[in-house]
Structures are given as C-alpha cells and as structure tokens.
Amino acid sequence: MKGPLFYSKILLFGEYGIIKDSKGLSIPYNFFKGALKTDENPSETAMKSNASLREFVGYLEKLHKNSPDLVSFDFDALKADVTGGMYFDSSIPQGYGVGSSGALVAAIYDKYAQDKITVLENLTREKLLTLKEIFGKMESFFHGKSSGLDPLNSYLSIPILINSKDNIESTSIPTQNPEGKGAVFLLDSGSTGETAPMVQIFMEKMKQEGFRNMLKDQFIKHTDACVEDFVSGNVKSLFGNLKQLSHVVLDNFKPMIPVKFHDLWKNGIETNDYYLKLCGSGGGGYILGFAEDLDKAKKALKDYNLEVVYNF
C-alpha cells in the first residue's frame, strides 16, 4: 500500500506575526514529501512512526468525541491500517520548519476523514477556515498549539495568503524566473529546532509592553509589506523591506536564532549580499535567505549548503 504524496511547505513570511494577526504567505515546497505506507518488513523508523500513529488515533477519537460536528473519521479503517503496520514514509526533516507534521495530518485527513472538503471544490473562505480549524486541532497533537496552516498548505498544495486570523485565501505568486539572478534559499543550521519551547519564549516576551509595541510597529509592519511586495512581484521594494525585517528579527528574536548564525545574519544586513529570516519557529532547522544576486550570496556563504526554493 502507498498513499498519495503530500509535500512540505515554507512559510515565507509571517512566523510569530500571524499569532498576532500579521499577514503571512505560505508556499508548497516539493523538494520534501511524505506518504502513508505499509511494508512487509518495516524498518525501525517505520515502526517508530507506526507507534506514533497509534497514539495519534487515540487523540483523534478524543477530538471527535469533543467536537463531533467539526470532523469525523472512518476509525474502523484507520485502526485496521495502523494495526496492519501503516506508517508515514517521509523525506521531510523533523524540526526544520518545513512542516513534517503538517504533511502527515493532511495525509490522514485525505484518506480517513468523512464528508471531507476536497481540493476540487470551489474553495470559499468559509471552507478554507473550516479546514484550517480542523487541521489546527489535529496538528495540536504534535505541537501543543497549531494554526493549522502547515497541513492546509500541504493538503491543497497551493500558495496561501494569510490576511488575518479569519481571512485566508489561496493566491498565486509571480511565476519563477529560472534565468533570474535573485533567489529565496534555505540555509541548513545543522541542528533541529523544537517548536513548543520557541513559542513559549515568544509568549513570555509578549508579556512585556516594549516587545508588544515592537511587534506591532516594526515586525508586523515590515512582514505585511514583504507579503504585499512578494505577491505583487515588486522586487525592489521587497528587498528594502526584507532588510528592515531581518534587522528587527536580529534585534528582538535572538533566542530563536542559533548563536553561530548571529554574525552571519548581521553580515548580510551590512553587506546587502543576502538577508536572513526565521523559517518557522527557529531555534534550529532551516534559516530562510533572500538574495538579489544569488552568486554574491553563495560566495559570502560558501561554507554553507544553500538550497534554492524560488528564483526571481
């Protein structure tokens, strides 16, 4: 048995900000993917995944009991498959900010949800919000609290524009220019990041008035501007806003940036060769980079492995 593929995602803009109603932009990233599978001779990784799925089934039963109107599953089929050794076979790295649990949630919903909202329907805002709510509740099993955006992106496999908590829509982004010099890239920090502790640090900081003001007056302002520039293809303005955003993150989100990257981050802002920002909650995993001239960025970051996500 092998189910359909579900892809990783990248939240280009909006990390932390969307908790406080900033704009956000999330795109599918087809480099990593996962699918539900059963094997005759499962590996140790497959058995671990299967054990985790068993716990997840118990969680979904509770979820259905508490919110019967929100979502129901074919539990007989799901339990039979899990008992038969089903696992999630995935190349999506965990703790890297590219949505490993989101793809799993999307795969389970796709296969076992009853009366599910499908990708082929006319996806109204109401349907998108319903899906986001279902996915948020499902993914909370893995993160403690989830916006539901990662699974939504993985399930629909289209860019999603977050205007505010209650206003999301599918969107199109400018077609990539394979000949273009500019690029969005991923930089591997070499360590994994845990979402829950990072969100905890953020929530603690939110208790300080100064931090709240910075979030509203600087972080969200620049995030919103970056989203608008990216969607409309205004590259010149985008890089101006990215520089500001990268600066605000370095000044105010230091705990979320692995220490060995502080100087690299600062160097990008000072030389304009590239600008770095958080990918997901930070603390490790991938760091997102933007460069108007990728060759320049590659030279400056020659000790690191860059993976290009999008070309301008």
Tab-separated table of C-alpha atoms in Angstrom:
chain	number	residue	atom	x	y	z
A	1	MET	CA	0.000	0.000	0.000
A	2	LYS	CA	1.220	3.520	-0.786
A	3	GLY	CA	-0.930	6.640	-0.487
A	4	PRO	CA	-0.733	9.918	-2.413
A	5	LEU	CA	2.199	12.271	-1.775
A	6	PHE	CA	1.965	15.303	0.493
A	7	TYR	CA	4.611	17.993	0.299
A	8	SER	CA	6.483	20.147	2.764
A	9	LYS	CA	5.776	23.860	2.997
A	10	ILE	CA	7.648	27.062	3.606
A	11	LEU	CA	6.125	29.975	5.459
A	12	LEU	CA	7.909	32.753	3.570
A	13	PHE	CA	6.544	35.488	5.820
A	14	GLY	CA	4.503	35.620	8.988
A	15	GLU	CA	6.259	33.435	11.555
A	16	TYR	CA	5.202	34.612	15.046
A	17	GLY	CA	3.419	37.588	13.471
A	18	ILE	CA	0.399	35.534	12.404
A	19	ILE	CA	-0.197	34.678	16.064
A	20	LYS	CA	-0.908	38.401	16.390
A	21	ASP	CA	-2.755	38.904	13.115
A	22	SER	CA	0.028	39.912	10.747
A	23	LYS	CA	-0.151	38.918	7.114
A	24	GLY	CA	1.544	35.705	6.060
A	25	LEU	CA	2.463	33.822	2.903
A	26	SER	CA	2.964	30.082	2.782
A	27	ILE	CA	4.073	28.131	-0.295
A	28	PRO	CA	4.371	24.392	-1.003
A	29	TYR	CA	7.923	23.093	-1.292
A	30	ASN	CA	8.003	19.939	-3.407
A	31	PHE	CA	11.583	19.005	-2.599
A	32	PHE	CA	10.415	17.093	0.505
A	33	LYS	CA	7.395	14.810	0.632
A	34	GLY	CA	5.684	12.009	2.533
A	35	ALA	CA	3.047	9.312	2.032
A	36	LEU	CA	1.175	6.726	4.131
A	37	LYS	CA	2.594	3.277	3.550
A	38	THR	CA	2.732	-0.323	4.740
A	39	ASP	CA	5.690	-2.659	4.188
A	40	GLU	CA	6.191	-6.406	4.573
A	41	ASN	CA	9.389	-5.846	6.554
A	42	PRO	CA	9.182	-2.429	8.216
A	43	SER	CA	12.351	-0.610	9.257
A	44	GLU	CA	12.926	0.708	12.763
A	45	THR	CA	11.917	4.197	11.581
A	46	ALA	CA	8.681	2.784	10.133
A	47	MET	CA	7.878	1.043	13.428
A	48	LYS	CA	8.505	4.275	15.355
A	49	SER	CA	6.191	6.157	13.009
A	50	ASN	CA	3.563	3.419	13.397
A	51	ALA	CA	3.728	3.682	17.202
A	52	SER	CA	3.255	7.441	16.946
A	53	LEU	CA	0.248	6.897	14.638
A	54	ARG	CA	-1.328	4.614	17.257
A	55	GLU	CA	-1.186	7.445	19.787
A	56	PHE	CA	-2.487	9.874	17.171
A	57	VAL	CA	-5.546	7.645	16.554
A	58	GLY	CA	-6.392	7.793	20.262
A	59	TYR	CA	-6.060	11.573	20.130
A	60	LEU	CA	-8.340	11.794	17.058
A	61	GLU	CA	-11.001	9.696	18.821
A	62	LYS	CA	-10.985	12.181	21.709
A	63	LEU	CA	-11.120	15.070	19.242
A	64	HIS	CA	-14.172	13.581	17.540
A	65	LYS	CA	-15.870	12.982	20.897
A	66	ASN	CA	-15.284	16.588	21.991
A	67	SER	CA	-16.133	18.163	18.599
A	68	PRO	CA	-18.440	15.715	16.787
A	69	ASP	CA	-19.612	18.433	14.385
A	70	LEU	CA	-16.121	19.504	13.393
A	71	VAL	CA	-14.713	16.309	11.891
A	72	SER	CA	-15.307	12.563	11.893
A	73	PHE	CA	-13.108	9.757	10.601
A	74	ASP	CA	-13.545	6.199	9.415
A	75	PHE	CA	-11.974	4.873	12.603
A	76	ASP	CA	-12.517	1.210	11.680
A	77	ALA	CA	-10.420	1.562	8.535
A	78	LEU	CA	-7.840	3.799	10.247
A	79	LYS	CA	-7.364	1.395	13.191
A	80	ALA	CA	-7.202	-1.624	10.889
A	81	ASP	CA	-4.491	0.032	8.792
A	82	VAL	CA	-2.481	1.138	11.828
A	83	THR	CA	-2.756	-2.366	13.316
A	84	GLY	CA	-1.544	-3.635	9.939
A	85	GLY	CA	1.643	-1.578	10.372
A	86	MET	CA	0.826	1.601	8.442
A	87	TYR	CA	3.371	4.409	8.876
A	88	PHE	CA	4.210	7.790	7.340
A	89	ASP	CA	7.133	7.427	4.956
A	90	SER	CA	8.605	10.900	4.717
A	91	SER	CA	11.697	12.707	3.470
A	92	ILE	CA	10.570	15.864	5.310
A	93	PRO	CA	13.108	16.600	8.073
A	94	GLN	CA	11.555	16.994	11.526
A	95	GLY	CA	12.257	20.150	13.497
A	96	TYR	CA	13.371	22.052	10.393
A	97	GLY	CA	10.405	24.411	9.983
A	98	VAL	CA	9.195	22.851	6.735
A	99	GLY	CA	6.034	21.177	8.020
A	100	SER	CA	6.728	17.495	8.683
A	101	SER	CA	3.707	17.009	10.965
A	102	GLY	CA	1.568	19.103	8.605
A	103	ALA	CA	2.061	16.651	5.752
A	104	LEU	CA	1.129	13.718	7.987
A	105	VAL	CA	-2.045	15.455	9.185
A	106	ALA	CA	-3.010	16.215	5.564
A	107	ALA	CA	-2.453	12.580	4.560
A	108	ILE	CA	-4.616	11.205	7.407
A	109	TYR	CA	-7.419	13.692	6.707
A	110	ASP	CA	-7.310	12.944	2.997
A	111	LYS	CA	-7.625	9.190	3.480
A	112	TYR	CA	-9.876	8.797	6.512
A	113	ALA	CA	-11.983	11.935	7.075
A	114	GLN	CA	-15.686	11.557	6.374
A	115	ASP	CA	-17.540	14.272	4.432
A	116	LYS	CA	-14.183	15.853	3.757
A	117	ILE	CA	-13.663	19.130	1.923
A	118	THR	CA	-11.771	18.227	-1.240
A	119	VAL	CA	-9.229	20.153	-3.265
A	120	LEU	CA	-11.518	20.019	-6.310
A	121	GLU	CA	-14.317	22.030	-4.696
A	122	ASN	CA	-14.809	25.740	-5.045
A	123	LEU	CA	-12.719	26.670	-2.016
A	124	THR	CA	-14.625	29.520	-0.391
A	125	ARG	CA	-13.123	31.408	2.515
A	126	GLU	CA	-15.508	29.520	4.846
A	127	LYS	CA	-14.239	26.155	3.590
A	128	LEU	CA	-10.612	27.252	3.943
A	129	LEU	CA	-11.241	28.427	7.510
A	130	THR	CA	-13.048	25.176	8.362
A	131	LEU	CA	-10.134	23.151	7.016
A	132	LYS	CA	-7.679	25.360	8.896
A	133	GLU	CA	-9.616	24.814	12.137
A	134	ILE	CA	-9.789	21.028	11.645
A	135	PHE	CA	-6.095	20.846	10.808
A	136	GLY	CA	-5.165	23.087	13.742
A	137	LYS	CA	-6.981	20.751	16.165
A	138	MET	CA	-5.434	17.667	14.542
A	139	GLU	CA	-1.893	19.064	14.496
A	140	SER	CA	-2.096	20.197	18.123
A	141	PHE	CA	-1.272	16.575	18.962
A	142	PHE	CA	2.272	17.262	17.743
A	143	HIS	CA	2.869	20.894	18.743
A	144	GLY	CA	0.628	21.730	21.679
A	145	LYS	CA	-0.926	24.554	19.667
A	146	SER	CA	-1.175	24.803	15.906
A	147	SER	CA	-2.561	27.376	13.494
A	148	GLY	CA	-3.431	24.583	11.043
A	149	LEU	CA	-1.642	26.392	8.208
A	150	ASP	CA	1.052	23.779	7.563
A	151	PRO	CA	-1.404	20.929	6.935
A	152	LEU	CA	-3.626	23.289	4.925
A	153	ASN	CA	-0.741	24.125	2.631
A	154	SER	CA	0.284	20.503	2.310
A	155	TYR	CA	-3.291	19.360	1.650
A	156	LEU	CA	-4.076	21.949	-1.027
A	157	SER	CA	-0.562	22.272	-2.453
A	158	ILE	CA	-1.128	25.904	-3.450
A	159	PRO	CA	0.255	29.176	-2.039
A	160	ILE	CA	-1.868	30.534	0.791
A	161	LEU	CA	-2.174	34.199	1.644
A	162	ILE	CA	-2.997	34.960	5.268
A	163	ASN	CA	-4.606	38.391	5.558
A	164	SER	CA	-5.549	37.908	9.223
A	165	LYS	CA	-6.653	35.077	11.504
A	166	ASP	CA	-10.130	34.927	9.981
A	167	ASN	CA	-9.230	35.880	6.451
A	168	ILE	CA	-7.205	33.457	4.368
A	169	GLU	CA	-7.296	32.786	0.659
A	170	SER	CA	-5.494	30.775	-1.958
A	171	THR	CA	-3.316	33.045	-4.042
A	172	SER	CA	-0.984	32.992	-6.996
A	173	ILE	CA	2.569	34.225	-6.765
A	174	PRO	CA	4.623	35.575	-9.676
A	175	THR	CA	5.947	32.788	-11.899
A	176	GLN	CA	9.532	31.918	-11.150
A	177	ASN	CA	12.188	33.287	-13.437
A	178	PRO	CA	14.732	30.461	-13.909
A	179	GLU	CA	17.138	32.961	-15.539
A	180	GLY	CA	16.781	35.457	-12.705
A	181	LYS	CA	19.731	36.400	-10.518
A	182	GLY	CA	17.674	36.751	-7.346
A	183	ALA	CA	16.543	33.854	-5.158
A	184	VAL	CA	14.912	32.653	-1.980
A	185	PHE	CA	17.015	29.888	-0.425
A	186	LEU	CA	17.228	27.634	2.612
A	187	LEU	CA	20.320	27.530	4.795
A	188	ASP	CA	20.796	24.425	6.932
A	189	SER	CA	21.642	25.379	10.530
A	190	GLY	CA	22.823	21.827	11.172
A	191	SER	CA	20.592	21.336	14.215
A	192	THR	CA	16.890	20.721	14.769
A	193	GLY	CA	14.597	23.233	16.434
A	194	GLU	CA	11.690	22.438	18.738
A	195	THR	CA	8.554	24.465	18.063
A	196	ALA	CA	6.966	24.369	21.522
A	197	PRO	CA	9.893	25.909	23.540
A	198	MET	CA	10.365	28.671	20.950
A	199	VAL	CA	6.669	29.601	21.060
A	200	GLN	CA	6.948	29.547	24.879
A	201	ILE	CA	9.818	32.103	24.744
A	202	PHE	CA	7.757	34.256	22.389
A	203	MET	CA	4.703	34.143	24.695
A	204	GLU	CA	6.876	35.141	27.664
A	205	LYS	CA	8.270	38.105	25.713
A	206	MET	CA	4.720	39.122	24.781
A	207	LYS	CA	4.157	39.969	28.449
A	208	GLN	CA	6.485	42.973	28.019
A	209	GLU	CA	4.873	46.106	26.655
A	210	GLY	CA	8.029	47.120	24.759
A	211	PHE	CA	8.099	43.801	22.913
A	212	ARG	CA	4.390	44.041	22.052
A	213	ASN	CA	4.880	47.551	20.639
A	214	MET	CA	7.913	46.434	18.606
A	215	LEU	CA	5.867	43.560	17.217
A	216	LYS	CA	3.060	45.838	16.098
A	217	ASP	CA	5.054	48.889	14.945
A	218	GLN	CA	8.020	47.146	13.327
A	219	PHE	CA	7.797	43.390	12.905
A	220	ILE	CA	4.217	43.185	11.638
A	221	LYS	CA	4.578	46.376	9.586
A	222	HIS	CA	7.597	45.006	7.671
A	223	THR	CA	6.116	41.496	7.416
A	224	ASP	CA	2.914	42.854	5.855
A	225	ALA	CA	4.920	44.983	3.422
A	226	CYS	CA	7.061	41.975	2.397
A	227	VAL	CA	3.954	39.860	1.736
A	228	GLU	CA	2.405	42.585	-0.423
A	229	ASP	CA	5.667	43.105	-2.353
A	230	PHE	CA	6.205	39.401	-2.944
A	231	VAL	CA	2.662	38.681	-4.151
A	232	SER	CA	2.674	41.691	-6.475
A	233	GLY	CA	6.212	40.955	-7.735
A	234	ASN	CA	7.666	44.270	-6.558
A	235	VAL	CA	11.229	43.011	-6.070
A	236	LYS	CA	12.936	46.357	-5.460
A	237	SER	CA	10.600	47.318	-2.622
A	238	LEU	CA	10.685	43.738	-1.277
A	239	PHE	CA	14.422	43.839	-0.614
A	240	GLY	CA	14.143	47.185	1.163
A	241	ASN	CA	11.508	45.754	3.480
A	242	LEU	CA	13.407	42.470	3.892
A	243	LYS	CA	16.453	44.347	5.148
A	244	GLN	CA	14.317	46.073	7.797
A	245	LEU	CA	12.631	42.796	8.759
A	246	SER	CA	15.941	40.933	9.043
A	247	HIS	CA	17.236	43.717	11.318
A	248	VAL	CA	14.153	43.643	13.569
A	249	VAL	CA	14.438	39.850	13.933
A	250	LEU	CA	18.151	40.020	14.803
A	251	ASP	CA	17.494	42.703	17.429
A	252	ASN	CA	14.415	41.148	19.027
A	253	PHE	CA	14.340	37.397	18.319
A	254	LYS	CA	17.917	36.428	19.254
A	255	PRO	CA	16.909	33.283	21.230
A	256	MET	CA	15.270	31.906	18.066
A	257	ILE	CA	18.471	32.337	16.018
A	258	PRO	CA	21.191	29.698	16.608
A	259	VAL	CA	24.134	31.544	18.195
A	260	LYS	CA	26.648	30.671	15.475
A	261	PHE	CA	24.453	32.487	12.944
A	262	HIS	CA	24.264	35.860	14.727
A	263	ASP	CA	27.344	37.245	12.936
A	264	LEU	CA	26.323	35.760	9.599
A	265	TRP	CA	22.916	37.407	9.969
A	266	LYS	CA	24.488	40.784	10.770
A	267	ASN	CA	26.957	40.441	7.910
A	268	GLY	CA	24.121	40.021	5.404
A	269	ILE	CA	22.450	43.222	6.594
A	270	GLU	CA	25.727	45.177	6.485
A	271	THR	CA	26.889	43.986	3.041
A	272	ASN	CA	23.427	43.633	1.414
A	273	ASP	CA	24.687	40.362	-0.142
A	274	TYR	CA	21.750	38.490	1.404
A	275	TYR	CA	19.138	38.883	4.144
A	276	LEU	CA	18.246	36.119	6.581
A	277	LYS	CA	14.988	35.470	8.404
A	278	LEU	CA	13.428	32.750	10.509
A	279	CYS	CA	11.909	29.728	8.793
A	280	GLY	CA	9.115	28.561	11.074
A	281	SER	CA	9.697	28.987	14.796
A	282	GLY	CA	13.504	28.976	14.606
A	283	GLY	CA	15.844	27.590	17.254
A	284	GLY	CA	17.491	25.428	14.594
A	285	GLY	CA	16.366	23.730	11.410
A	286	TYR	CA	16.431	25.867	8.312
A	287	ILE	CA	17.012	29.598	8.067
A	288	LEU	CA	15.437	31.410	5.121
A	289	GLY	CA	17.608	33.597	2.953
A	290	PHE	CA	16.833	36.144	0.244
A	291	ALA	CA	19.367	37.473	-2.245
A	292	GLU	CA	19.096	39.897	-5.149
A	293	ASP	CA	22.221	38.301	-6.577
A	294	LEU	CA	22.478	34.611	-5.706
A	295	ASP	CA	26.104	34.296	-6.871
A	296	LYS	CA	27.142	37.021	-4.418
A	297	ALA	CA	25.228	35.294	-1.615
A	298	LYS	CA	26.824	31.933	-2.471
A	299	LYS	CA	30.303	33.467	-2.245
A	300	ALA	CA	29.529	35.100	1.089
A	301	LEU	CA	28.015	31.858	2.407
A	302	LYS	CA	30.479	29.480	0.753
A	303	ASP	CA	30.834	27.358	3.917
A	304	TYR	CA	27.130	26.562	3.892
A	305	ASN	CA	24.848	24.439	1.826
A	306	LEU	CA	22.184	26.580	0.097
A	307	GLU	CA	19.028	25.083	-1.354
A	308	VAL	CA	17.213	27.375	-3.759
A	309	VAL	CA	13.447	27.493	-3.244
A	310	TYR	CA	12.406	30.212	-5.684
A	311	ASN	CA	14.099	32.314	-8.382
A	312	PHE	CA	13.304	35.970	-9.091
